Coordinates of N, CA and C in Angstrom, one line a residue:
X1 N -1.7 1.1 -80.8 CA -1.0 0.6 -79.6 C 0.4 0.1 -80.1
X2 N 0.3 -0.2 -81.3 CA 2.1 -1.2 -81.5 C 2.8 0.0 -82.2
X3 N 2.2 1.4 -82.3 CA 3.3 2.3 -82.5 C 3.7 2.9 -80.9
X4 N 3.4 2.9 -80.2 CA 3.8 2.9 -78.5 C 5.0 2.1 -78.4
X5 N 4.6 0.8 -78.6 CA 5.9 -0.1 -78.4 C 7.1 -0.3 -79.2
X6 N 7.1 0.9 -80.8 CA 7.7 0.4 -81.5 C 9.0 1.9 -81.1
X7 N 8.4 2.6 -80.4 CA 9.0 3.5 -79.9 C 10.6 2.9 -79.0
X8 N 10.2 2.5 -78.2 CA 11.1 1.6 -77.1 C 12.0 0.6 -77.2
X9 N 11.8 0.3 -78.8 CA 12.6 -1.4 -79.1 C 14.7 -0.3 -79.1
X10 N 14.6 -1.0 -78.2 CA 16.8 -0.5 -78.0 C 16.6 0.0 -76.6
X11 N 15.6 0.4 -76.3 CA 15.7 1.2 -74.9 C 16.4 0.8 -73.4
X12 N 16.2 -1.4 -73.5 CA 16.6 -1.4 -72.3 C 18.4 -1.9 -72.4
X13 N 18.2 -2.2 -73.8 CA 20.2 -2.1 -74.4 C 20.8 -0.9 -74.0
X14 N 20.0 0.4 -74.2 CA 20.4 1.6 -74.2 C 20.9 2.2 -72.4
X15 N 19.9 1.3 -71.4 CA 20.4 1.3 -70.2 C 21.3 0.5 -69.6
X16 N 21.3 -0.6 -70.0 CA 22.6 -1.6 -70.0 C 24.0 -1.0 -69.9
X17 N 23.7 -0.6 -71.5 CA 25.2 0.3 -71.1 C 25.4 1.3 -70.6
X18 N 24.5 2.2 -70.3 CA 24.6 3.0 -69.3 C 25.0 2.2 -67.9
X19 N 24.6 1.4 -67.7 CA 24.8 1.0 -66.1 C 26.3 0.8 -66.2
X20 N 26.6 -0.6 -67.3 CA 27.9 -0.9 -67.7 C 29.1 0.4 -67.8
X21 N 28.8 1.5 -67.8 CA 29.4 2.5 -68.2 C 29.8 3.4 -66.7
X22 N 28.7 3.3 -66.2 CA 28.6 3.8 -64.3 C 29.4 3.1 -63.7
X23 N 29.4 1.3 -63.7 CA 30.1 0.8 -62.9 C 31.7 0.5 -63.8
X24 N 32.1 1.2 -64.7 CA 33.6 0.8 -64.9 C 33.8 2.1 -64.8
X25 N 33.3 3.2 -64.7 CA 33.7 4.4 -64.2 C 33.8 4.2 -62.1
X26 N 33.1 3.7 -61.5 CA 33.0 3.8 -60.2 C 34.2 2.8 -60.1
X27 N 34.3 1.4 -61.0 CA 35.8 0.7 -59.9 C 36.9 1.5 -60.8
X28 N 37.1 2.2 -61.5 CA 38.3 3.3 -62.1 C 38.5 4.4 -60.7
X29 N 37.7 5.1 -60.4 CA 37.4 5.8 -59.3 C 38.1 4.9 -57.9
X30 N 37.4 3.6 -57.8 CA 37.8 2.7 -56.4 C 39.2 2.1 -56.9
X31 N 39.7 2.0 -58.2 CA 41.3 1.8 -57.8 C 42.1 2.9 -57.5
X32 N 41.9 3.9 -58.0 CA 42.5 5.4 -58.1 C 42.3 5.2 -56.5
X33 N 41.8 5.0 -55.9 CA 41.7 5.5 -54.5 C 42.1 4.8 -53.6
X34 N 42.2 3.7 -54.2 CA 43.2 2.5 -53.1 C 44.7 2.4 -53.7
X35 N 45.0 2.9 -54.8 CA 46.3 2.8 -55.0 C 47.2 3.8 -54.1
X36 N 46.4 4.7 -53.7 CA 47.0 5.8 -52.7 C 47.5 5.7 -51.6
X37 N 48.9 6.1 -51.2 CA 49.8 5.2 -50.5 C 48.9 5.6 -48.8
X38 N 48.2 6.4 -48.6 CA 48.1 6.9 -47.5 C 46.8 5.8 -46.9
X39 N 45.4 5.5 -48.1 CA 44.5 4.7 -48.2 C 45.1 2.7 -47.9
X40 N 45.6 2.7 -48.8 CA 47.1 1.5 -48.7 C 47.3 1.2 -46.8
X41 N 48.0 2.4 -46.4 CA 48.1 1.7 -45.3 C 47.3 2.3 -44.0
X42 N 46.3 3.1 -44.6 CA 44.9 2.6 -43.5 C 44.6 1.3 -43.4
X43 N 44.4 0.8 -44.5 CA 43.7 -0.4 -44.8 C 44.8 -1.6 -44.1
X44 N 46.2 -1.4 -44.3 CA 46.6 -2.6 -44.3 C 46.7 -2.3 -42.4
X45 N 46.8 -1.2 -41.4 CA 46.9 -1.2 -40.1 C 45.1 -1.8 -39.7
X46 N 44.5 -1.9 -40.4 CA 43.0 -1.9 -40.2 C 43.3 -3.6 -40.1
X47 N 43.3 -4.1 -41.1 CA 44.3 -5.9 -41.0 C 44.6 -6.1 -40.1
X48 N 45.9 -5.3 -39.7 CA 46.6 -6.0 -39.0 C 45.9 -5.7 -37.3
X49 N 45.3 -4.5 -37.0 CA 44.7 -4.4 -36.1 C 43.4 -5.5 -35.6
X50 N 42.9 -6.2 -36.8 CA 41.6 -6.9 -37.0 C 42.6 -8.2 -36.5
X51 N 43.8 -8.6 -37.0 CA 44.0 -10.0 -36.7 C 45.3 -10.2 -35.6
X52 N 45.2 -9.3 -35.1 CA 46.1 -9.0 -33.9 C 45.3 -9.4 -32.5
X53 N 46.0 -10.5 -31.5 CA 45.2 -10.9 -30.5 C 46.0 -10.4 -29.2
X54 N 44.9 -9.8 -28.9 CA 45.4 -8.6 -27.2 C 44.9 -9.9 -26.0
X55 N 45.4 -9.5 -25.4 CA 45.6 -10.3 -24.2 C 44.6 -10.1 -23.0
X56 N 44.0 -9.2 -23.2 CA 42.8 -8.6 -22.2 C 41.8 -9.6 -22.7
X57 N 41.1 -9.8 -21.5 CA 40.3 -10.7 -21.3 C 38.8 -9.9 -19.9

């Protein structure tokens, strides 16, 4: 039985960085995609449409 377990000793280090490695790949990906001038000003008309007060009632 303690050669089962001796199998696995690094294994959950080994996922760590895997995860660590997923999520600095995905916000590399989510800057690349907001630096884009077209995404930029969806976002910034989406603002200003959100804090813009219409008059209809």
């Amino acid at each position: 039985m303690k050669h089962i377990w001796s199998d696995e000793i690094g294994a959950s280090t080994a996922e760590y960085a895997i995860l660590t490695l997923a999520a600095v790949g995905f916000a590399g990906l989510l800057l690349t995609i907001l630096r884009s001038p077209e995404v930029r000003q969806m976002l910034l008309d989406l603002i200003k449409s959100a804090l813009t007060v219409t008059g209809t009632a």
